[in-house]
Tab-separated table of C-alpha atoms (C1' of nucleotides) in Angstrom:
chain	number	residue	atom	x	y	z
A	1	MET	CA	167.682	98.572	264.413
A	2	THR	CA	171.191	99.190	264.620
A	3	THR	CA	171.623	98.084	268.232
A	4	ALA	CA	173.049	94.891	267.283
A	5	THR	CA	176.107	96.535	264.871
A	6	PRO	CA	179.138	94.892	266.018
A	7	SER	CA	181.724	97.449	265.714
A	8	PRO	CA	180.943	101.026	267.481
A	9	PRO	CA	181.548	103.832	265.089
A	10	LEU	CA	184.676	105.841	265.756
A	11	ALA	CA	183.544	109.006	264.185
A	12	ASP	CA	180.807	110.785	265.948
A	13	PRO	CA	177.568	108.949	264.380
A	14	THR	CA	174.909	111.705	264.809
A	15	SER	CA	172.934	110.475	268.239
A	16	ARG	CA	168.940	110.514	267.993
A	17	ASP	CA	169.267	113.793	270.489
A	18	GLU	CA	171.585	115.604	268.008
A	19	ARG	CA	169.379	115.212	265.104
A	20	ALA	CA	166.091	116.036	267.228
A	21	ALA	CA	168.143	119.327	268.193
A	22	LEU	CA	169.155	119.730	264.264
A	23	ALA	CA	165.339	119.386	263.494
A	24	SER	CA	164.329	121.962	265.904
A	25	ARG	CA	166.828	124.554	264.667
A	26	ILE	CA	165.713	123.746	260.859
A	27	ARG	CA	162.192	124.081	261.725
A	28	LEU	CA	162.834	126.953	263.503
A	29	SER	CA	165.239	128.795	260.918
A	30	CYS	CA	162.455	127.647	257.937
A	31	MET	CA	159.436	129.385	259.893
A	32	ARG	CA	161.268	132.497	260.649
A	33	ILE	CA	162.372	133.073	257.056
A	34	SER	CA	158.941	132.174	256.098
A	35	ARG	CA	157.425	134.604	258.239
A	36	ARG	CA	159.839	137.431	257.570
A	37	VAL	CA	159.383	136.740	253.855
A	38	ARG	CA	155.746	137.126	253.896
A	39	PHE	CA	155.566	139.967	256.354
A	40	GLU	CA	158.418	142.065	254.900
A	41	SER	CA	158.338	141.475	250.960
A	42	SER	CA	155.633	143.962	251.053
A	43	SER	CA	152.974	143.080	248.586
A	44	THR	CA	149.779	144.511	249.651
A	45	ILE	CA	147.697	141.272	248.617
A	46	ALA	CA	146.320	139.114	251.334
A	47	PRO	CA	147.917	135.587	251.767
A	48	HIS	CA	144.993	133.594	250.714
A	49	GLN	CA	144.819	136.195	247.625
A	50	PHE	CA	147.876	135.410	246.727
A	51	SER	CA	148.146	131.860	247.309
A	52	VAL	CA	145.181	131.531	244.606
A	53	LEU	CA	147.049	133.692	242.045
A	54	CYS	CA	150.097	131.309	242.511
A	55	ARG	CA	148.069	128.459	241.379
A	56	LEU	CA	146.828	129.968	238.349
A	57	SER	CA	150.089	131.215	237.336
A	58	ASP	CA	150.605	127.657	236.586
A	59	GLN	CA	147.586	126.897	234.946
A	60	PRO	CA	143.840	127.567	234.554
A	61	HIS	CA	141.554	126.247	237.037
A	62	THR	CA	137.789	125.851	237.836
A	63	PRO	CA	136.614	127.496	241.191
A	64	ARG	CA	136.033	123.947	242.776
A	65	GLU	CA	139.462	122.622	241.927
A	66	LEU	CA	140.895	125.902	243.899
A	67	ALA	CA	138.624	125.287	246.651
A	68	ASP	CA	140.082	121.825	246.960
A	69	ILE	CA	143.794	122.561	246.457
A	70	GLU	CA	143.483	125.497	249.138
A	71	ARG	CA	141.422	123.429	251.302
A	72	VAL	CA	138.650	125.962	251.716
A	73	SER	CA	134.963	125.686	251.326
A	74	ALA	CA	133.347	126.701	247.511
A	75	PRO	CA	131.654	129.678	249.048
A	76	THR	CA	134.628	130.920	250.100
A	77	MET	CA	136.606	130.278	247.197
A	78	THR	CA	133.753	132.055	245.330
A	79	ARG	CA	133.884	135.277	247.514
A	80	THR	CA	137.863	135.183	247.006
A	81	VAL	CA	137.707	134.865	243.265
A	82	ALA	CA	135.038	137.726	242.976
A	83	GLY	CA	137.502	139.776	245.078
A	84	LEU	CA	140.466	138.972	242.389
A	85	VAL	CA	138.363	139.346	239.340
A	86	GLU	CA	137.029	142.688	240.805
A	87	ALA	CA	140.640	144.041	241.306
A	88	GLY	CA	141.769	143.123	237.750
A	89	TRP	CA	144.234	140.167	238.560
A	90	VAL	CA	141.932	137.083	237.208
A	91	SER	CA	139.317	136.775	234.317
A	92	ARG	CA	136.484	134.129	234.266
A	93	ALA	CA	135.572	132.291	230.948
A	94	ASP	CA	132.796	129.942	230.526
A	95	ASP	CA	133.791	126.287	229.878
A	96	PRO	CA	132.440	125.516	226.429
A	97	ASP	CA	132.255	121.865	227.090
A	98	ASP	CA	130.463	122.160	230.755
A	99	GLY	CA	128.102	124.938	231.051
A	100	ARG	CA	128.362	124.485	234.845
A	101	GLN	CA	131.697	125.514	235.128
A	102	VAL	CA	133.744	128.248	234.814
A	103	ILE	CA	137.639	128.679	233.896
A	104	LEU	CA	139.725	131.060	235.970
A	105	SER	CA	142.680	132.742	234.532
A	106	LEU	CA	145.415	135.392	235.446
A	107	THR	CA	145.208	138.699	233.495
A	108	GLN	CA	148.341	140.501	232.473
A	109	GLY	CA	147.936	142.524	235.646
A	110	GLY	CA	147.639	139.251	237.743
A	111	GLU	CA	150.729	137.566	235.940
A	112	ARG	CA	152.773	140.776	236.821
A	113	LEU	CA	151.742	140.876	240.294
A	114	VAL	CA	152.831	137.358	241.096
A	115	HIS	CA	155.765	138.021	239.174
A	116	GLU	CA	156.857	141.057	241.179
A	117	THR	CA	156.089	139.428	244.774
A	118	ARG	CA	157.912	136.476	243.763
A	119	GLN	CA	160.861	138.849	242.871
A	120	ALA	CA	161.024	140.646	246.122
A	121	ARG	CA	160.530	137.681	248.281
A	122	GLU	CA	163.633	135.994	246.405
A	123	GLY	CA	165.283	139.476	246.602
A	124	TRP	CA	164.857	139.298	250.580
A	125	VAL	CA	166.696	136.155	250.809
A	126	ALA	CA	169.354	137.040	248.029
A	127	GLN	CA	170.193	140.206	250.031
A	128	ARG	CA	170.839	138.171	253.075
A	129	MET	CA	172.487	135.689	251.089
A	130	GLU	CA	175.056	138.444	249.891
A	131	GLY	CA	177.409	138.470	252.861
A	132	LEU	CA	177.919	134.781	252.450
A	133	THR	CA	181.317	133.010	251.088
A	134	ASP	CA	181.458	130.988	248.122
A	135	ASP	CA	182.182	128.254	250.343
A	136	GLU	CA	178.871	128.819	252.487
A	137	ILE	CA	177.126	129.074	249.175
A	138	GLU	CA	178.135	125.546	248.599
A	139	VAL	CA	177.145	124.706	252.007
A	140	LEU	CA	173.560	125.981	251.088
A	141	ARG	CA	173.565	124.524	247.351
A	142	HIS	CA	173.657	121.109	249.029
A	143	ALA	CA	171.424	121.699	251.442
A	144	ALA	CA	168.642	122.886	249.103
A	145	VAL	CA	168.791	119.388	247.865
A	146	LEU	CA	168.034	118.111	251.427
A	147	LEU	CA	165.295	120.895	251.965
A	148	GLU	CA	163.558	120.281	249.340
A	149	ARG	CA	163.427	116.652	250.026
A	150	ILE	CA	161.982	117.399	253.210
A	151	ALA	CA	159.476	119.664	252.152
A	152	ASN	CA	157.921	117.683	249.421
A	153	GLU	CA	158.339	114.303	251.258
B	1	MET	CA	182.633	145.687	243.312
B	2	THR	CA	184.749	142.714	242.088
B	3	THR	CA	184.752	143.892	238.641
B	4	ALA	CA	188.285	144.795	238.398
B	5	THR	CA	189.419	141.614	239.817
B	6	PRO	CA	192.654	140.570	237.657
B	7	SER	CA	192.563	136.867	237.602
B	8	PRO	CA	189.506	135.388	236.674
B	9	PRO	CA	188.569	132.537	239.244
B	10	LEU	CA	189.032	129.108	237.871
B	11	ALA	CA	186.626	126.945	239.989
B	12	ASP	CA	183.063	128.099	239.675
B	13	PRO	CA	182.470	131.218	241.734
B	14	THR	CA	178.705	131.620	242.498
B	15	SER	CA	177.448	134.126	239.860
B	16	ARG	CA	174.675	136.546	240.531
B	17	ASP	CA	172.099	134.351	238.663
B	18	GLU	CA	173.281	131.346	240.395
B	19	ARG	CA	173.144	133.007	243.950
B	20	ALA	CA	169.665	134.213	242.871
B	21	ALA	CA	168.330	130.695	241.772
B	22	LEU	CA	169.493	129.366	244.990
B	23	ALA	CA	167.819	131.954	246.786
B	24	SER	CA	164.654	131.120	245.288
B	25	ARG	CA	165.219	127.279	246.244
B	26	ILE	CA	166.108	127.985	249.622
B	27	ARG	CA	162.797	130.539	249.952
B	28	LEU	CA	160.628	128.041	248.480
B	29	SER	CA	161.454	125.281	250.974
B	30	CYS	CA	161.308	127.068	253.918
B	31	MET	CA	157.919	128.322	253.078
B	32	ARG	CA	156.753	125.065	252.153
B	33	ILE	CA	158.313	123.334	255.195
B	34	SER	CA	156.842	125.976	257.526
B	35	ARG	CA	153.305	125.832	255.811
B	36	ARG	CA	153.338	121.775	256.176
B	37	VAL	CA	154.592	122.001	259.600
B	38	ARG	CA	151.871	124.127	260.503
B	39	PHE	CA	149.196	122.304	258.892
B	40	GLU	CA	150.355	118.738	259.651
B	41	SER	CA	151.565	119.197	263.254
B	42	SER	CA	147.958	118.605	264.374
B	43	SER	CA	147.601	120.983	267.497
B	44	THR	CA	143.980	122.095	267.674
B	45	ILE	CA	145.173	125.658	268.667
B	46	ALA	CA	144.877	128.716	266.171
B	47	PRO	CA	148.431	130.030	265.021
B	48	HIS	CA	147.528	133.865	266.665
B	49	GLN	CA	146.841	132.226	269.767
B	50	PHE	CA	149.523	129.977	269.745
B	51	SER	CA	151.840	132.513	268.802
B	52	VAL	CA	150.721	134.410	272.032
B	53	LEU	CA	151.529	131.295	274.273
B	54	CYS	CA	154.968	131.017	272.985
B	55	ARG	CA	155.429	134.595	273.959
B	56	LEU	CA	154.267	133.741	277.266
B	57	SER	CA	156.466	130.907	277.345
B	58	ASP	CA	159.532	132.888	277.685
B	59	GLN	CA	158.249	135.468	280.110
B	60	PRO	CA	155.099	136.959	281.454
B	61	HIS	CA	153.722	139.944	279.544
B	62	THR	CA	150.992	142.765	279.560
B	63	PRO	CA	148.342	142.795	277.221
B	64	ARG	CA	149.770	146.249	275.794
B	65	GLU	CA	153.120	144.122	274.950
B	66	LEU	CA	151.757	141.344	273.447
B	67	ALA	CA	149.535	143.626	271.013
B	68	ASP	CA	152.944	145.299	270.019
B	69	ILE	CA	154.855	142.313	269.798
B	70	GLU	CA	152.320	140.526	267.490
B	71	ARG	CA	151.355	143.629	265.543
B	72	VAL	CA	147.932	143.702	266.375
B	73	SER	CA	145.350	146.158	267.810
B	74	ALA	CA	145.069	146.315	271.644
B	75	PRO	CA	141.227	145.356	271.402
B	76	THR	CA	142.198	142.217	269.337
B	77	MET	CA	144.525	141.214	272.062
B	78	THR	CA	142.341	141.542	274.616
B	79	ARG	CA	140.158	139.482	272.679
B	80	THR	CA	142.436	136.728	272.340
B	81	VAL	CA	143.779	136.933	275.519
B	82	ALA	CA	140.215	136.441	276.558
B	83	GLY	CA	140.084	133.125	274.701
B	84	LEU	CA	143.327	131.703	276.165
B	85	VAL	CA	142.046	132.434	279.851
B	86	GLU	CA	138.724	131.039	279.275
B	87	ALA	CA	140.800	128.062	277.556
B	88	GLY	CA	142.886	127.682	280.783
B	89	TRP	CA	145.805	128.290	279.076
B	90	VAL	CA	146.425	131.826	280.354
B	91	SER	CA	146.395	133.401	284.033
B	92	ARG	CA	146.113	137.076	284.970
B	93	ALA	CA	147.340	138.683	287.882
B	94	ASP	CA	147.209	142.432	288.783
B	95	ASP	CA	150.130	144.452	288.578
B	96	PRO	CA	151.230	145.471	292.074
B	97	ASP	CA	153.144	148.525	291.064
B	98	ASP	CA	150.660	149.956	288.368
B	99	GLY	CA	146.774	149.505	288.682
B	100	ARG	CA	146.265	149.818	284.972
B	101	GLN	CA	148.093	146.940	283.906
B	102	VAL	CA	147.703	143.112	283.929
B	103	ILE	CA	150.473	140.593	284.057
B	104	LEU	CA	149.428	137.405	281.905
B	105	SER	CA	151.382	134.044	282.547
B	106	LEU	CA	151.022	130.792	280.989
B	107	THR	CA	149.044	127.997	283.348
B	108	GLN	CA	150.637	124.557	283.670
B	109	GLY	CA	148.071	123.459	281.053
B	110	GLY	CA	149.367	126.156	278.707
B	111	GLU	CA	152.908	125.149	279.204
B	112	ARG	CA	152.018	121.663	278.316
B	113	LEU	CA	150.517	122.946	275.334
B	114	VAL	CA	153.375	124.812	273.866
B	115	HIS	CA	155.838	121.897	274.802
B	116	GLU	CA	153.828	119.359	273.016
B	117	THR	CA	153.138	121.280	269.725
B	118	ARG	CA	156.660	122.222	269.760
B	119	GLN	CA	157.510	118.378	270.151
B	120	ALA	CA	155.027	117.796	267.343
B	121	ARG	CA	156.504	120.072	264.921
B	122	GLU	CA	160.031	119.230	265.240
B	123	GLY	CA	158.751	115.421	265.140
B	124	TRP	CA	157.696	116.437	261.623
B	125	VAL	CA	161.133	117.509	260.458
B	126	ALA	CA	162.725	114.771	262.349
B	127	GLN	CA	160.724	112.384	260.879
B	128	ARG	CA	161.714	113.292	257.495
B	129	MET	CA	165.279	113.710	258.363
B	130	GLU	CA	165.710	110.046	259.354
B	131	GLY	CA	166.202	108.680	255.738
B	132	LEU	CA	169.569	111.182	255.795
B	133	THR	CA	172.952	109.770	255.700
B	134	ASP	CA	175.367	111.014	258.257
B	135	ASP	CA	177.297	112.931	255.771
B	136	GLU	CA	173.667	114.751	254.775
B	137	ILE	CA	172.918	115.558	258.151
B	138	GLU	CA	176.702	116.793	258.580
B	139	VAL	CA	175.615	119.198	255.713
B	140	LEU	CA	172.294	120.221	257.287
B	141	ARG	CA	174.269	120.977	260.259
B	142	HIS	CA	176.465	123.344	258.653
B	143	ALA	CA	173.760	124.474	256.685
B	144	ALA	CA	171.803	125.664	259.988
B	145	VAL	CA	173.851	128.260	261.058
B	146	LEU	CA	173.523	129.843	257.839
B	147	LEU	CA	169.795	129.897	257.973
B	148	GLU	CA	169.835	130.906	261.209
B	149	ARG	CA	171.859	134.047	260.123
B	150	ILE	CA	169.559	134.572	257.506
B	151	ALA	CA	166.357	134.322	259.785
B	152	ASN	CA	167.710	136.625	262.316
B	153	GLU	CA	169.648	139.233	260.155
C	1	DT	C1'	147.211	165.059	280.189
C	2	DA	C1'	148.872	160.308	279.098
C	3	DT	C1'	148.439	155.210	279.198
C	4	DT	C1'	146.319	150.704	279.911
C	5	DG	C1'	142.456	148.116	279.200
C	6	DT	C1'	137.869	147.322	277.709
C	7	DT	C1'	133.516	148.064	274.795
C	8	DA	C1'	130.606	149.208	270.783
C	9	DT	C1'	130.663	148.770	266.204
C	10	DA	C1'	131.741	147.387	261.108
C	11	DC	C1'	134.602	144.693	257.667
C	12	DT	C1'	136.808	140.828	256.179
C	13	DC	C1'	137.288	135.442	255.967
C	14	DT	C1'	135.388	131.436	257.189
C	15	DA	C1'	131.991	127.868	257.413
C	16	DT	C1'	127.220	125.166	256.545
C	17	DA	C1'	122.479	125.266	254.645
C	18	DA	C1'	119.902	126.178	250.789
C	19	DC	C1'	119.127	127.388	246.047
C	20	DT	C1'	119.944	127.707	240.442
C	21	DA	C1'	121.594	125.613	236.431
C	22	DT	C1'	123.582	122.003	234.037
C	23	DA	C1'	125.092	116.777	233.051
D	1	DT	C1'	120.583	112.197	240.744
D	2	DA	C1'	124.401	114.549	241.178
D	3	DT	C1'	127.525	118.378	240.446
D	4	DA	C1'	129.145	123.120	239.818
D	5	DG	C1'	128.620	127.622	241.378
D	6	DT	C1'	126.049	130.828	243.967
D	7	DT	C1'	123.610	133.244	247.654
D	8	DA	C1'	121.812	133.335	252.668
D	9	DT	C1'	123.095	133.825	256.996
D	10	DA	C1'	126.412	133.059	261.035
D	11	DG	C1'	130.842	132.930	263.690
D	12	DA	C1'	135.597	134.454	264.814
D	13	DG	C1'	139.584	137.677	264.013
D	14	DT	C1'	140.794	142.030	262.879
D	15	DA	C1'	140.230	147.508	263.115
D	16	DT	C1'	139.123	152.071	264.867
D	17	DA	C1'	136.624	155.182	267.821
D	18	DA	C1'	134.707	155.951	272.326
D	19	DC	C1'	135.038	155.046	277.374
D	20	DA	C1'	136.795	153.900	282.201
D	21	DA	C1'	140.524	153.644	285.437
D	22	DT	C1'	144.960	154.858	286.916
D	23	DA	C1'	149.656	157.368	286.355
DNA sequence: TATTGTTATACTCTATAACTATA
DNA sequence: TATAGTTATAGAGTATAACAATA
């Protein structure tokens, strides 16, 4: 596309290879941070269970909705939800308008668990950011916008 | 620690809360990017299998070493390795010095799979970086160093 | 006796198929 | 007839316990 650009840029324009190398570094860092946060921010709860609790912390959902969101089958979600209810983190309520449906919400204990787990995870990153200078924090502040764009695009 | 600092800084010094909020954004972005890369960079292979292939792409290992590295039990690694051997991605060789041990290496097909999967994953990120300006790339270049520090600390 | 690797067995998460109740 | 949810059943990944071969 830019092949026909008349004046060649003077300051190093990031080449295709350089961008690819940078993409590789960004990906590796993100995956490693993600992995370490999951493994090292304790929380005894299983990943698929916690993921459901996070969805319910936004708003109540039916099992069908959760199954679609989490990309699992309905029977799998039935089982997952049963475990969360038994553990006291999720409560069930009949839908007043549709007798087939069930409405799932977080209990107080469930909300507390989500809050505490999120705090622990943020703490893991925050702790490793403590050694950074204000300039470096500024770099991360700008980078956060870009990472969010990449994550959500 | 810095409570006794005599002259209050004029330009915004990142407060504790601001750093915590930034840590939260960084964590969320990294976990979402990691998740999407795993889900959307196809590769039919299961995560635990691919993880083992990556270890073997660095150097050969015994099942015992792989079990320790991957934090799974020896029988689980026996099963995982059996699947990888059956799929033609890993080959077994007797250790000449210790009759109890087995040395596992990648086959050519295994190396190809690792290479292709890594390329697909990098491509996912690279594609979403295409819209960035050179200035934004520069921000990410600086941020990559910091993310790597956080990931490996 | 300790270590490597495997086999035996059981539990959990996952899926598809079949069933019940409601719309 | 279609949809929400559950139950029945099976396959894959995981673990612990028990075993064989080697150090």
